[in-house]
Every structure is written in C-alpha cells, then in structure tokens.
Amino acid sequence: MRIVVALGGNALLRRGEPMTVEAQRANLRAAATALATLYRGNELVITHGNGPQIGLLASHDVAGPLDVLGAESEGMIGYMLEQELRNAVPSPAPIATLLTMVEVDGDDPNFANPTKFIGPVYSRSQAQRLAAKKGWLMKEDGTVWRRVVASPSPKRIFEIQPIEWLLEKGAVVIAAGGGGIPIVSKPGGGWRGVEAVIDKDLCSELLARTLDADVLLLATDVDAAYADWGTPSARAIRRANPTWLRGKSFPAGSMGPKIAAACTFAETTGKRAVIGGLGNLGALLHGTAGTTVTQQID
C-alpha cells in the first residue's frame, strides 16, 4: 500500500516547549516510533510542518528570504527525522530526504492576504515591537500573537519523478517538508523563489494525489476532527463524506487545512483520507481511529 503521512507540528514541537534541538528530537523520536508501525510492507512518504522552525530562522538579523529558509528547515528537520527513523526500525530500508520545490501562482490572491502563522508566540506588546522593527504582519493566534505570511496554493511538485524512483527501489521518502519550497515562473523563463510558506496539509494532499497514493494520513495532536469544537456539544467525527464536512466550520489555523486536504483527496481520487492522533497511525490506517473522510458515505 502506498501511504502519505503528513506529520503535524506536534511531531516537532508542542506549544510552550522550548525551541531547542533536544525538544525537537524527543518529539521526532516519538513520531518515528509511530511511523515504524507502517514501515514494513508499505510504500511510505512522509511530510512534515516547519512553522516554528522557519519562523525562528526568519527572526535572525541575517536571515535570508523565506524560500531559502524553507529549504534550510527541510534539510534540518529531514535529517533529524531520518536519523530517528533509522534508530526506531531494526535493519531499516533506505531512507531519503528530498528538498522539494513546489510551483505556486505569482498572482495567487493569498499573497495579498497573509494568513499562515509561523515562528514563536509573543505577547501583544512584543508583537507590536517586532512589527515596528521588522515590518512583520502580526495576528492573534488564540491567546498569543504570531507572525503571519502569505500561503499560496500549491500547483505542482517538481520532484515527483525522483520520489517515484526512490519508492520503486523500496526507500522511505521524506519530502515536501513545510509544504515545500515555493517557486514561481519568471516572465522570461526559468524559476525563482518567493516570500511565502505553503500549507503543509494542502501540499501533502497534492503529493498524495500526484503519487496515486492509496491513503492520506493527516497526523495531529487530537484524536479526530470534532464537530462543535470548544463547546459542550463537541463530538468526534468518525466517518464523513466531503460534502457534509465542507458544510461545517473548522478553525483556519489548525483543523481547517486538514479538513480541506482530506476532502479534496477523497473527492478527486475516490480514496480515503484519515485525520487523527500521531500515536494511532496503525489504527488510522485501518479505519478504527480518527476521522475517515470518504465518498463512500452518504
């Protein structure tokens, strides 16, 4: 079975944890243990977020543009995840981390309305100082403030062919980290990077669809998607079709992109996507945990 697993930010850093290598390694070690349950007998592609990491890199006084920082964070996170996977699985198959460029539209309306949270959390006063000093756009994220950047929709993944080659040779592939490196076509031909961060879940869906994956697993820090989240009537959604789900409201900064990705994958492929806890990957794959999104439900 060909599986694409999208690791949520909790696989790297939980809110409130220090942004240290040690903290990230501990979380990646837990993620690798969970991924080991899918390792044997399947073709496995792993994606991951990078919001905290790219935001921290961007806060440095000598930071480069976001596309370059995205590549830097892909390499950093891929290295640690690859190493932890090798430690978690006895006699592992080959594992490869690929820097992944993703085409976006230079006229995407999301460039005019930045919504993607990146980087550490700040108080209101800290956010105001950083906005004045660095020219960042800052918005509330729950009870804290964070930087927001443009998040254009992914159109095409450039490294599909080498990913296919690696899978055919039995390798586990880590790709499209942080939603991939956003690039646009230049008027005279060729390509250039842009100041943006692509949503990891939407890029993971495009990757899974393009690779003709059998299932898309969207791993997060909750056990399922919930209807009426944050209210006394909140309830886990165990199975749903895309039409019903699209009629519900989910937070844009957290569950919303996962729901959109799951619905698109189910609608366009006729296959299933599952949203749920990272520690339950085996159960998510078998449909006994999480939220299964499929067109096979009326």
PDB file of C-alpha atoms in Angstrom:
ATOM      1  CA  MET A   1       0.000   0.000   0.000  1.00  0.00           C
ATOM      2  CA  ARG A   2       1.291   3.457  -0.868  1.00  0.00           C
ATOM      3  CA  ILE A   3       0.815   5.806   2.101  1.00  0.00           C
ATOM      4  CA  VAL A   4       1.468   9.524   2.509  1.00  0.00           C
ATOM      5  CA  VAL A   5       1.722  10.612   6.157  1.00  0.00           C
ATOM      6  CA  ALA A   6       1.593  14.322   6.964  1.00  0.00           C
ATOM      7  CA  LEU A   7       3.098  14.991  10.385  1.00  0.00           C
ATOM      8  CA  GLY A   8       1.563  17.942  12.198  1.00  0.00           C
ATOM      9  CA  GLY A   9       3.550  20.495  14.143  1.00  0.00           C
ATOM     10  CA  ASN A  10       3.219  18.426  17.321  1.00  0.00           C
ATOM     11  CA  ALA A  11       5.611  15.929  15.752  1.00  0.00           C
ATOM     12  CA  LEU A  12       8.323  18.550  16.100  1.00  0.00           C
ATOM     13  CA  LEU A  13       7.384  20.974  18.830  1.00  0.00           C
ATOM     14  CA  ARG A  14       4.403  21.320  21.128  1.00  0.00           C
ATOM     15  CA  ARG A  15       3.162  24.733  22.095  1.00  0.00           C
ATOM     16  CA  GLY A  16       5.014  26.001  25.146  1.00  0.00           C
ATOM     17  CA  GLU A  17       8.060  23.788  24.654  1.00  0.00           C
ATOM     18  CA  PRO A  18      11.477  25.406  24.192  1.00  0.00           C
ATOM     19  CA  MET A  19      12.581  25.560  20.574  1.00  0.00           C
ATOM     20  CA  THR A  20      15.702  23.500  21.176  1.00  0.00           C
ATOM     21  CA  VAL A  21      17.207  20.647  19.203  1.00  0.00           C
ATOM     22  CA  GLU A  22      16.713  18.392  22.229  1.00  0.00           C
ATOM     23  CA  ALA A  23      12.974  19.127  22.427  1.00  0.00           C
ATOM     24  CA  GLN A  24      12.511  18.593  18.696  1.00  0.00           C
ATOM     25  CA  ARG A  25      14.483  15.348  18.761  1.00  0.00           C
ATOM     26  CA  ALA A  26      12.364  13.988  21.610  1.00  0.00           C
ATOM     27  CA  ASN A  27       9.178  14.665  19.635  1.00  0.00           C
ATOM     28  CA  LEU A  28      10.640  13.268  16.429  1.00  0.00           C
ATOM     29  CA  ARG A  29      11.695  10.146  18.313  1.00  0.00           C
ATOM     30  CA  ALA A  30       8.053   9.603  19.305  1.00  0.00           C
ATOM     31  CA  ALA A  31       6.960  10.268  15.716  1.00  0.00           C
ATOM     32  CA  ALA A  32       9.488   7.745  14.401  1.00  0.00           C
ATOM     33  CA  THR A  33       8.178   5.112  16.820  1.00  0.00           C
ATOM     34  CA  ALA A  34       4.661   5.699  15.493  1.00  0.00           C
ATOM     35  CA  LEU A  35       5.822   5.648  11.862  1.00  0.00           C
ATOM     36  CA  ALA A  36       7.586   2.336  12.479  1.00  0.00           C
ATOM     37  CA  THR A  37       4.137   0.689  12.690  1.00  0.00           C
ATOM     38  CA  LEU A  38       3.633   1.491   8.973  1.00  0.00           C
ATOM     39  CA  TYR A  39       7.171   0.762   7.882  1.00  0.00           C
ATOM     40  CA  ARG A  40       7.018  -2.861   6.775  1.00  0.00           C
ATOM     41  CA  GLY A  41       5.103  -3.914   3.681  1.00  0.00           C
ATOM     42  CA  ASN A  42       4.135  -0.418   2.575  1.00  0.00           C
ATOM     43  CA  GLU A  43       5.485   2.358   0.359  1.00  0.00           C
ATOM     44  CA  LEU A  44       5.847   5.282   2.727  1.00  0.00           C
ATOM     45  CA  VAL A  45       6.194   9.005   2.022  1.00  0.00           C
ATOM     46  CA  ILE A  46       6.425  11.380   4.984  1.00  0.00           C
ATOM     47  CA  THR A  47       5.795  15.121   5.010  1.00  0.00           C
ATOM     48  CA  HIS A  48       6.061  17.485   7.955  1.00  0.00           C
ATOM     49  CA  GLY A  49       5.407  21.033   9.111  1.00  0.00           C
ATOM     50  CA  ASN A  50       8.041  23.689   9.710  1.00  0.00           C
ATOM     51  CA  GLY A  51       6.145  26.719  11.025  1.00  0.00           C
ATOM     52  CA  PRO A  52       8.049  27.198  14.300  1.00  0.00           C
ATOM     53  CA  GLN A  53      11.422  26.446  12.721  1.00  0.00           C
ATOM     54  CA  ILE A  54      11.171  28.722   9.695  1.00  0.00           C
ATOM     55  CA  GLY A  55       9.778  31.487  11.869  1.00  0.00           C
ATOM     56  CA  LEU A  56      12.719  31.241  14.247  1.00  0.00           C
ATOM     57  CA  LEU A  57      15.210  31.234  11.374  1.00  0.00           C
ATOM     58  CA  ALA A  58      13.498  34.298   9.907  1.00  0.00           C
ATOM     59  CA  SER A  59      13.842  36.194  13.190  1.00  0.00           C
ATOM     60  CA  HIS A  60      17.647  36.272  12.921  1.00  0.00           C
ATOM     61  CA  ASP A  61      19.133  39.592  11.845  1.00  0.00           C
ATOM     62  CA  VAL A  62      20.962  37.986   8.917  1.00  0.00           C
ATOM     63  CA  ALA A  63      18.060  35.762   7.832  1.00  0.00           C
ATOM     64  CA  GLY A  64      17.563  35.048   4.146  1.00  0.00           C
ATOM     65  CA  PRO A  65      14.275  35.015   2.199  1.00  0.00           C
ATOM     66  CA  LEU A  66      11.550  32.560   3.189  1.00  0.00           C
ATOM     67  CA  ASP A  67      12.134  30.198   0.258  1.00  0.00           C
ATOM     68  CA  VAL A  68      15.782  29.758   1.272  1.00  0.00           C
ATOM     69  CA  LEU A  69      14.820  29.365   4.934  1.00  0.00           C
ATOM     70  CA  GLY A  70      12.226  26.791   3.897  1.00  0.00           C
ATOM     71  CA  ALA A  71      14.948  24.761   2.212  1.00  0.00           C
ATOM     72  CA  GLU A  72      17.125  25.123   5.303  1.00  0.00           C
ATOM     73  CA  SER A  73      14.372  23.880   7.612  1.00  0.00           C
ATOM     74  CA  GLU A  74      13.547  20.983   5.251  1.00  0.00           C
ATOM     75  CA  GLY A  75      17.114  19.778   5.469  1.00  0.00           C
ATOM     76  CA  MET A  76      17.357  20.243   9.231  1.00  0.00           C
ATOM     77  CA  ILE A  77      14.099  18.502  10.093  1.00  0.00           C
ATOM     78  CA  GLY A  78      14.572  15.800   7.462  1.00  0.00           C
ATOM     79  CA  TYR A  79      17.986  14.969   8.871  1.00  0.00           C
ATOM     80  CA  MET A  80      16.670  14.538  12.417  1.00  0.00           C
ATOM     81  CA  LEU A  81      13.589  12.575  11.338  1.00  0.00           C
ATOM     82  CA  GLU A  82      15.643  10.321   9.074  1.00  0.00           C
ATOM     83  CA  GLN A  83      18.062   9.579  11.890  1.00  0.00           C
ATOM     84  CA  GLU A  84      15.301   8.831  14.390  1.00  0.00           C
ATOM     85  CA  LEU A  85      13.617   6.519  11.880  1.00  0.00           C
ATOM     86  CA  ARG A  86      16.849   4.597  11.458  1.00  0.00           C
ATOM     87  CA  ASN A  87      17.074   4.263  15.237  1.00  0.00           C
ATOM     88  CA  ALA A  88      13.436   3.157  15.550  1.00  0.00           C
ATOM     89  CA  VAL A  89      13.466   0.415  12.925  1.00  0.00           C
ATOM     90  CA  PRO A  90      15.917  -2.516  13.082  1.00  0.00           C
ATOM     91  CA  SER A  91      17.681  -3.028   9.750  1.00  0.00           C
ATOM     92  CA  PRO A  92      15.775  -0.201   8.066  1.00  0.00           C
ATOM     93  CA  ALA A  93      15.157   0.125   4.357  1.00  0.00           C
ATOM     94  CA  PRO A  94      16.862   3.057   2.627  1.00  0.00           C
ATOM     95  CA  ILE A  95      15.568   6.432   3.804  1.00  0.00           C
ATOM     96  CA  ALA A  96      15.982   9.608   1.766  1.00  0.00           C
ATOM     97  CA  THR A  97      15.171  13.255   2.445  1.00  0.00           C
ATOM     98  CA  LEU A  98      14.461  15.346  -0.658  1.00  0.00           C
ATOM     99  CA  LEU A  99      14.435  19.123  -0.878  1.00  0.00           C
ATOM    100  CA  THR A 100      11.170  19.697  -2.712  1.00  0.00           C
ATOM    101  CA  MET A 101      10.271  22.679  -4.878  1.00  0.00           C
ATOM    102  CA  VAL A 102       6.577  23.440  -5.352  1.00  0.00           C
ATOM    103  CA  GLU A 103       5.158  25.733  -8.005  1.00  0.00           C
ATOM    104  CA  VAL A 104       2.709  28.424  -6.906  1.00  0.00           C
ATOM    105  CA  ASP A 105       0.941  31.151  -8.893  1.00  0.00           C
ATOM    106  CA  GLY A 106       2.591  34.543  -8.588  1.00  0.00           C
ATOM    107  CA  ASP A 107      -0.889  36.102  -8.840  1.00  0.00           C
ATOM    108  CA  ASP A 108      -2.376  33.899  -6.116  1.00  0.00           C
ATOM    109  CA  PRO A 109      -4.755  36.115  -4.070  1.00  0.00           C
ATOM    110  CA  ASN A 110      -3.279  34.684  -0.858  1.00  0.00           C
ATOM    111  CA  PHE A 111      -0.236  36.923  -1.395  1.00  0.00           C
ATOM    112  CA  ALA A 112      -2.490  39.897  -0.671  1.00  0.00           C
ATOM    113  CA  ASN A 113      -3.970  38.321   2.461  1.00  0.00           C
ATOM    114  CA  PRO A 114      -1.287  36.623   4.595  1.00  0.00           C
ATOM    115  CA  THR A 115      -2.782  34.049   6.976  1.00  0.00           C
ATOM    116  CA  LYS A 116      -0.072  31.445   7.661  1.00  0.00           C
ATOM    117  CA  PHE A 117       1.268  31.512  11.231  1.00  0.00           C
ATOM    118  CA  ILE A 118       4.991  30.925  11.594  1.00  0.00           C
ATOM    119  CA  GLY A 119       7.542  31.259  14.353  1.00  0.00           C
ATOM    120  CA  PRO A 120       7.361  31.602  18.138  1.00  0.00           C
ATOM    121  CA  VAL A 121       4.492  33.025  20.147  1.00  0.00           C
ATOM    122  CA  TYR A 122       4.602  36.572  21.516  1.00  0.00           C
ATOM    123  CA  SER A 123       2.686  38.841  23.833  1.00  0.00           C
ATOM    124  CA  ARG A 124       0.778  41.741  22.297  1.00  0.00           C
ATOM    125  CA  SER A 125       3.490  44.239  23.243  1.00  0.00           C
ATOM    126  CA  GLN A 126       6.268  42.020  21.871  1.00  0.00           C
ATOM    127  CA  ALA A 127       4.328  41.571  18.631  1.00  0.00           C
ATOM    128  CA  GLN A 128       3.890  45.323  18.272  1.00  0.00           C
ATOM    129  CA  ARG A 129       7.613  45.935  18.751  1.00  0.00           C
ATOM    130  CA  LEU A 130       8.555  43.293  16.174  1.00  0.00           C
ATOM    131  CA  ALA A 131       6.030  44.624  13.675  1.00  0.00           C
ATOM    132  CA  ALA A 132       7.554  48.086  14.014  1.00  0.00           C
ATOM    133  CA  LYS A 133      11.154  46.864  13.903  1.00  0.00           C
ATOM    134  CA  LYS A 134      10.973  44.238  11.151  1.00  0.00           C
ATOM    135  CA  GLY A 135       7.848  45.193   9.235  1.00  0.00           C
ATOM    136  CA  TRP A 136       6.191  41.870  10.024  1.00  0.00           C
ATOM    137  CA  LEU A 137       2.449  41.366   9.947  1.00  0.00           C
ATOM    138  CA  MET A 138       1.360  40.006  13.326  1.00  0.00           C
ATOM    139  CA  LYS A 139      -2.022  38.457  14.200  1.00  0.00           C
ATOM    140  CA  GLU A 140      -3.646  36.843  17.207  1.00  0.00           C
ATOM    141  CA  ASP A 141      -3.344  33.065  17.430  1.00  0.00           C
ATOM    142  CA  GLY A 142      -5.681  32.177  20.262  1.00  0.00           C
ATOM    143  CA  THR A 143      -4.401  33.966  23.334  1.00  0.00           C
ATOM    144  CA  VAL A 144      -0.980  34.830  21.839  1.00  0.00           C
ATOM    145  CA  TRP A 145       0.417  36.669  18.832  1.00  0.00           C
ATOM    146  CA  ARG A 146       2.482  35.291  15.950  1.00  0.00           C
ATOM    147  CA  ARG A 147       3.832  36.399  12.613  1.00  0.00           C
ATOM    148  CA  VAL A 148       1.709  35.632   9.542  1.00  0.00           C
ATOM    149  CA  VAL A 149       2.976  35.265   5.971  1.00  0.00           C
ATOM    150  CA  ALA A 150       1.428  34.554   2.583  1.00  0.00           C
ATOM    151  CA  SER A 151       0.359  30.954   1.948  1.00  0.00           C
ATOM    152  CA  PRO A 152      -0.356  30.426  -1.773  1.00  0.00           C
ATOM    153  CA  SER A 153      -1.945  27.216  -3.032  1.00  0.00           C
ATOM    154  CA  PRO A 154       0.409  24.509  -4.349  1.00  0.00           C
ATOM    155  CA  LYS A 155       0.090  23.790  -8.072  1.00  0.00           C
ATOM    156  CA  ARG A 156       2.845  21.308  -8.987  1.00  0.00           C
ATOM    157  CA  ILE A 157       5.563  19.357  -7.188  1.00  0.00           C
ATOM    158  CA  PHE A 158       8.812  19.282  -9.124  1.00  0.00           C
ATOM    159  CA  GLU A 159      10.475  16.236  -7.548  1.00  0.00           C
ATOM    160  CA  ILE A 160       7.665  13.728  -8.247  1.00  0.00           C
ATOM    161  CA  GLN A 161       9.833  11.632 -10.584  1.00  0.00           C
ATOM    162  CA  PRO A 162      12.753  11.085  -8.167  1.00  0.00           C
ATOM    163  CA  ILE A 163      10.240  10.357  -5.400  1.00  0.00           C
ATOM    164  CA  GLU A 164       8.714   7.667  -7.628  1.00  0.00           C
ATOM    165  CA  TRP A 165      12.165   6.221  -8.383  1.00  0.00           C
ATOM    166  CA  LEU A 166      13.005   6.009  -4.688  1.00  0.00           C
ATOM    167  CA  LEU A 167       9.697   4.317  -3.850  1.00  0.00           C
ATOM    168  CA  GLU A 168      10.217   1.779  -6.633  1.00  0.00           C
ATOM    169  CA  LYS A 169      13.572   0.882  -5.032  1.00  0.00           C
ATOM    170  CA  GLY A 170      11.952   0.312  -1.642  1.00  0.00           C
ATOM    171  CA  ALA A 171      13.048   3.560   0.014  1.00  0.00           C
ATOM    172  CA  VAL A 172      11.112   5.572   2.582  1.00  0.00           C
ATOM    173  CA  VAL A 173      10.940   9.158   1.353  1.00  0.00           C
ATOM    174  CA  ILE A 174      10.751  12.351   3.412  1.00  0.00           C
ATOM    175  CA  ALA A 175       9.600  15.113   1.061  1.00  0.00           C
ATOM    176  CA  ALA A 176       7.654  18.378   0.751  1.00  0.00           C
ATOM    177  CA  GLY A 177       8.658  19.385   4.271  1.00  0.00           C
ATOM    178  CA  GLY A 178       6.912  22.547   5.412  1.00  0.00           C
ATOM    179  CA  GLY A 179       4.748  22.457   2.290  1.00  0.00           C
ATOM    180  CA  GLY A 180       7.800  22.531   0.031  1.00  0.00           C
ATOM    181  CA  ILE A 181       9.856  25.457  -1.266  1.00  0.00           C
ATOM    182  CA  PRO A 182       7.551  27.929  -3.053  1.00  0.00           C
ATOM    183  CA  ILE A 183       8.702  28.979  -6.520  1.00  0.00           C
ATOM    184  CA  VAL A 184       7.086  30.875  -9.404  1.00  0.00           C
ATOM    185  CA  SER A 185       7.862  31.074 -13.107  1.00  0.00           C
ATOM    186  CA  LYS A 186       9.785  34.105 -14.335  1.00  0.00           C
ATOM    187  CA  PRO A 187       8.404  36.123 -17.283  1.00  0.00           C
ATOM    188  CA  GLY A 188      11.437  35.383 -19.470  1.00  0.00           C
ATOM    189  CA  GLY A 189      11.574  31.716 -18.498  1.00  0.00           C
ATOM    190  CA  GLY A 190      13.007  29.863 -15.527  1.00  0.00           C
ATOM    191  CA  TRP A 191      12.047  29.927 -11.880  1.00  0.00           C
ATOM    192  CA  ARG A 192      12.568  31.946  -8.700  1.00  0.00           C
ATOM    193  CA  GLY A 193      11.656  31.543  -5.056  1.00  0.00           C
ATOM    194  CA  VAL A 194       9.036  33.722  -3.353  1.00  0.00           C
ATOM    195  CA  GLU A 195       8.380  35.042   0.149  1.00  0.00           C
ATOM    196  CA  ALA A 196       5.744  32.567   1.282  1.00  0.00           C
ATOM    197  CA  VAL A 197       5.101  29.342   3.186  1.00  0.00           C
ATOM    198  CA  ILE A 198       2.811  26.770   1.563  1.00  0.00           C
ATOM    199  CA  ASP A 199       0.370  24.966   3.828  1.00  0.00           C
ATOM    200  CA  LYS A 200       1.809  21.541   4.618  1.00  0.00           C
ATOM    201  CA  ASP A 201      -1.552  19.721   4.564  1.00  0.00           C
ATOM    202  CA  LEU A 202      -2.596  21.112   1.170  1.00  0.00           C
ATOM    203  CA  CYS A 203       0.792  20.248  -0.312  1.00  0.00           C
ATOM    204  CA  SER A 204       0.622  16.767   1.232  1.00  0.00           C
ATOM    205  CA  GLU A 205      -2.734  16.237  -0.462  1.00  0.00           C
ATOM    206  CA  LEU A 206      -1.300  17.288  -3.823  1.00  0.00           C
ATOM    207  CA  LEU A 207       1.659  14.982  -3.269  1.00  0.00           C
ATOM    208  CA  ALA A 208      -0.578  12.036  -2.334  1.00  0.00           C
ATOM    209  CA  ARG A 209      -2.854  12.626  -5.321  1.00  0.00           C
ATOM    210  CA  THR A 210       0.011  13.003  -7.791  1.00  0.00           C
ATOM    211  CA  LEU A 211       1.709   9.850  -6.471  1.00  0.00           C
ATOM    212  CA  ASP A 212      -1.594   7.934  -6.699  1.00  0.00           C
ATOM    213  CA  ALA A 213      -1.329   7.072  -3.000  1.00  0.00           C
ATOM    214  CA  ASP A 214      -3.837   4.621  -1.555  1.00  0.00           C
ATOM    215  CA  VAL A 215      -4.451   6.667   1.574  1.00  0.00           C
ATOM    216  CA  LEU A 216      -3.536  10.050   3.056  1.00  0.00           C
ATOM    217  CA  LEU A 217      -2.964  10.130   6.818  1.00  0.00           C
ATOM    218  CA  LEU A 218      -3.037  13.580   8.441  1.00  0.00           C
ATOM    219  CA  ALA A 219      -1.471  13.142  11.878  1.00  0.00           C
ATOM    220  CA  THR A 220      -2.093  15.770  14.525  1.00  0.00           C
ATOM    221  CA  ASP A 221      -2.302  16.261  18.297  1.00  0.00           C
ATOM    222  CA  VAL A 222      -6.006  15.423  18.669  1.00  0.00           C
ATOM    223  CA  ASP A 223      -7.624  12.030  18.234  1.00  0.00           C
ATOM    224  CA  ALA A 224     -10.057  13.144  15.498  1.00  0.00           C
ATOM    225  CA  ALA A 225     -11.783  16.106  13.913  1.00  0.00           C
ATOM    226  CA  TYR A 226     -14.586  17.394  16.111  1.00  0.00           C
ATOM    227  CA  ALA A 227     -17.931  18.961  15.319  1.00  0.00           C
ATOM    228  CA  ASP A 228     -18.754  21.966  17.514  1.00  0.00           C
ATOM    229  CA  TRP A 229     -15.189  22.068  18.857  1.00  0.00           C
ATOM    230  CA  GLY A 230     -14.825  24.129  22.032  1.00  0.00           C
ATOM    231  CA  THR A 231     -18.469  23.799  23.038  1.00  0.00           C
ATOM    232  CA  PRO A 232     -20.248  21.446  25.475  1.00  0.00           C
ATOM    233  CA  SER A 233     -21.744  19.610  22.494  1.00  0.00           C
ATOM    234  CA  ALA A 234     -18.354  18.848  20.882  1.00  0.00           C
ATOM    235  CA  ARG A 235     -18.224  15.338  19.420  1.00  0.00           C
ATOM    236  CA  ALA A 236     -15.697  13.382  17.431  1.00  0.00           C
ATOM    237  CA  ILE A 237     -16.484  12.830  13.759  1.00  0.00           C
ATOM    238  CA  ARG A 238     -15.640   9.218  12.952  1.00  0.00           C
ATOM    239  CA  ARG A 239     -16.685   8.957   9.301  1.00  0.00           C
ATOM    240  CA  ALA A 240     -17.926  11.620   6.923  1.00  0.00           C
ATOM    241  CA  ASN A 241     -18.183  12.465   3.264  1.00  0.00           C
ATOM    242  CA  PRO A 242     -16.587  15.596   1.839  1.00  0.00           C
ATOM    243  CA  THR A 243     -19.852  17.365   1.046  1.00  0.00           C
ATOM    244  CA  TRP A 244     -21.045  17.142   4.654  1.00  0.00           C
ATOM    245  CA  LEU A 245     -17.667  18.179   6.052  1.00  0.00           C
ATOM    246  CA  ARG A 246     -17.369  21.199   3.785  1.00  0.00           C
ATOM    247  CA  GLY A 247     -20.628  22.456   5.256  1.00  0.00           C
ATOM    248  CA  LYS A 248     -19.104  22.608   8.737  1.00  0.00           C
ATOM    249  CA  SER A 249     -16.827  25.238  10.234  1.00  0.00           C
ATOM    250  CA  PHE A 250     -13.284  24.419  11.377  1.00  0.00           C
ATOM    251  CA  PRO A 251     -10.509  26.748  12.620  1.00  0.00           C
ATOM    252  CA  ALA A 252      -8.485  28.110   9.699  1.00  0.00           C
ATOM    253  CA  GLY A 253      -5.219  27.964  11.630  1.00  0.00           C
ATOM    254  CA  SER A 254      -5.435  24.344  12.733  1.00  0.00           C
ATOM    255  CA  MET A 255      -8.065  21.805  11.642  1.00  0.00           C
ATOM    256  CA  GLY A 256      -9.358  23.776   8.645  1.00  0.00           C
ATOM    257  CA  PRO A 257      -6.490  22.934   6.238  1.00  0.00           C
ATOM    258  CA  LYS A 258      -6.603  19.262   7.264  1.00  0.00           C
ATOM    259  CA  ILE A 259     -10.318  19.081   6.523  1.00  0.00           C
ATOM    260  CA  ALA A 260      -9.804  20.825   3.164  1.00  0.00           C
ATOM    261  CA  ALA A 261      -6.953  18.475   2.252  1.00  0.00           C
ATOM    262  CA  ALA A 262      -8.873  15.361   3.283  1.00  0.00           C
ATOM    263  CA  CYS A 263     -11.975  16.427   1.355  1.00  0.00           C
ATOM    264  CA  THR A 264     -10.045  17.241  -1.814  1.00  0.00           C
ATOM    265  CA  PHE A 265      -8.189  13.933  -1.737  1.00  0.00           C
ATOM    266  CA  ALA A 266     -11.399  11.938  -1.244  1.00  0.00           C
ATOM    267  CA  GLU A 267     -13.272  13.896  -3.926  1.00  0.00           C
ATOM    268  CA  THR A 268     -10.592  13.746  -6.603  1.00  0.00           C
ATOM    269  CA  THR A 269      -9.327  10.194  -6.091  1.00  0.00           C
ATOM    270  CA  GLY A 270     -12.293   8.265  -4.710  1.00  0.00           C
ATOM    271  CA  LYS A 271      -9.965   7.043  -1.951  1.00  0.00           C
ATOM    272  CA  ARG A 272      -9.850   7.913   1.730  1.00  0.00           C
ATOM    273  CA  ALA A 273      -8.050  10.351   3.953  1.00  0.00           C
ATOM    274  CA  VAL A 274      -7.862   9.981   7.734  1.00  0.00           C
ATOM    275  CA  ILE A 275      -7.270  12.671  10.369  1.00  0.00           C
ATOM    276  CA  GLY A 276      -6.198  11.657  13.860  1.00  0.00           C
ATOM    277  CA  GLY A 277      -3.582  11.310  16.559  1.00  0.00           C
ATOM    278  CA  LEU A 278       0.035  10.671  15.696  1.00  0.00           C
ATOM    279  CA  GLY A 279       0.256   7.834  18.208  1.00  0.00           C
ATOM    280  CA  ASN A 280      -2.552   5.928  16.453  1.00  0.00           C
ATOM    281  CA  LEU A 281      -1.142   5.702  12.915  1.00  0.00           C
ATOM    282  CA  GLY A 282      -1.773   1.972  12.633  1.00  0.00           C
ATOM    283  CA  ALA A 283      -5.384   2.364  13.748  1.00  0.00           C
ATOM    284  CA  LEU A 284      -5.844   5.361  11.443  1.00  0.00           C
ATOM    285  CA  LEU A 285      -4.649   3.264   8.516  1.00  0.00           C
ATOM    286  CA  HIS A 286      -7.160   0.523   9.339  1.00  0.00           C
ATOM    287  CA  GLY A 287     -10.014   2.974   9.924  1.00  0.00           C
ATOM    288  CA  THR A 288     -10.514   2.121  13.596  1.00  0.00           C
ATOM    289  CA  ALA A 289      -9.481   5.542  14.929  1.00  0.00           C
ATOM    290  CA  GLY A 290      -9.593   9.164  13.850  1.00  0.00           C
ATOM    291  CA  THR A 291     -11.863  10.760  11.261  1.00  0.00           C
ATOM    292  CA  THR A 292     -12.146   8.895   7.954  1.00  0.00           C
ATOM    293  CA  VAL A 293     -13.137  11.065   5.011  1.00  0.00           C
ATOM    294  CA  THR A 294     -14.523   9.143   2.054  1.00  0.00           C
ATOM    295  CA  GLN A 295     -17.116   9.481  -0.660  1.00  0.00           C
ATOM    296  CA  GLN A 296     -18.422   6.033   0.238  1.00  0.00           C
ATOM    297  CA  ILE A 297     -20.600   7.575   2.980  1.00  0.00           C
ATOM    298  CA  ASP A 298     -23.959   9.163   2.102  1.00  0.00           C
TER     299      ASP A 298
END
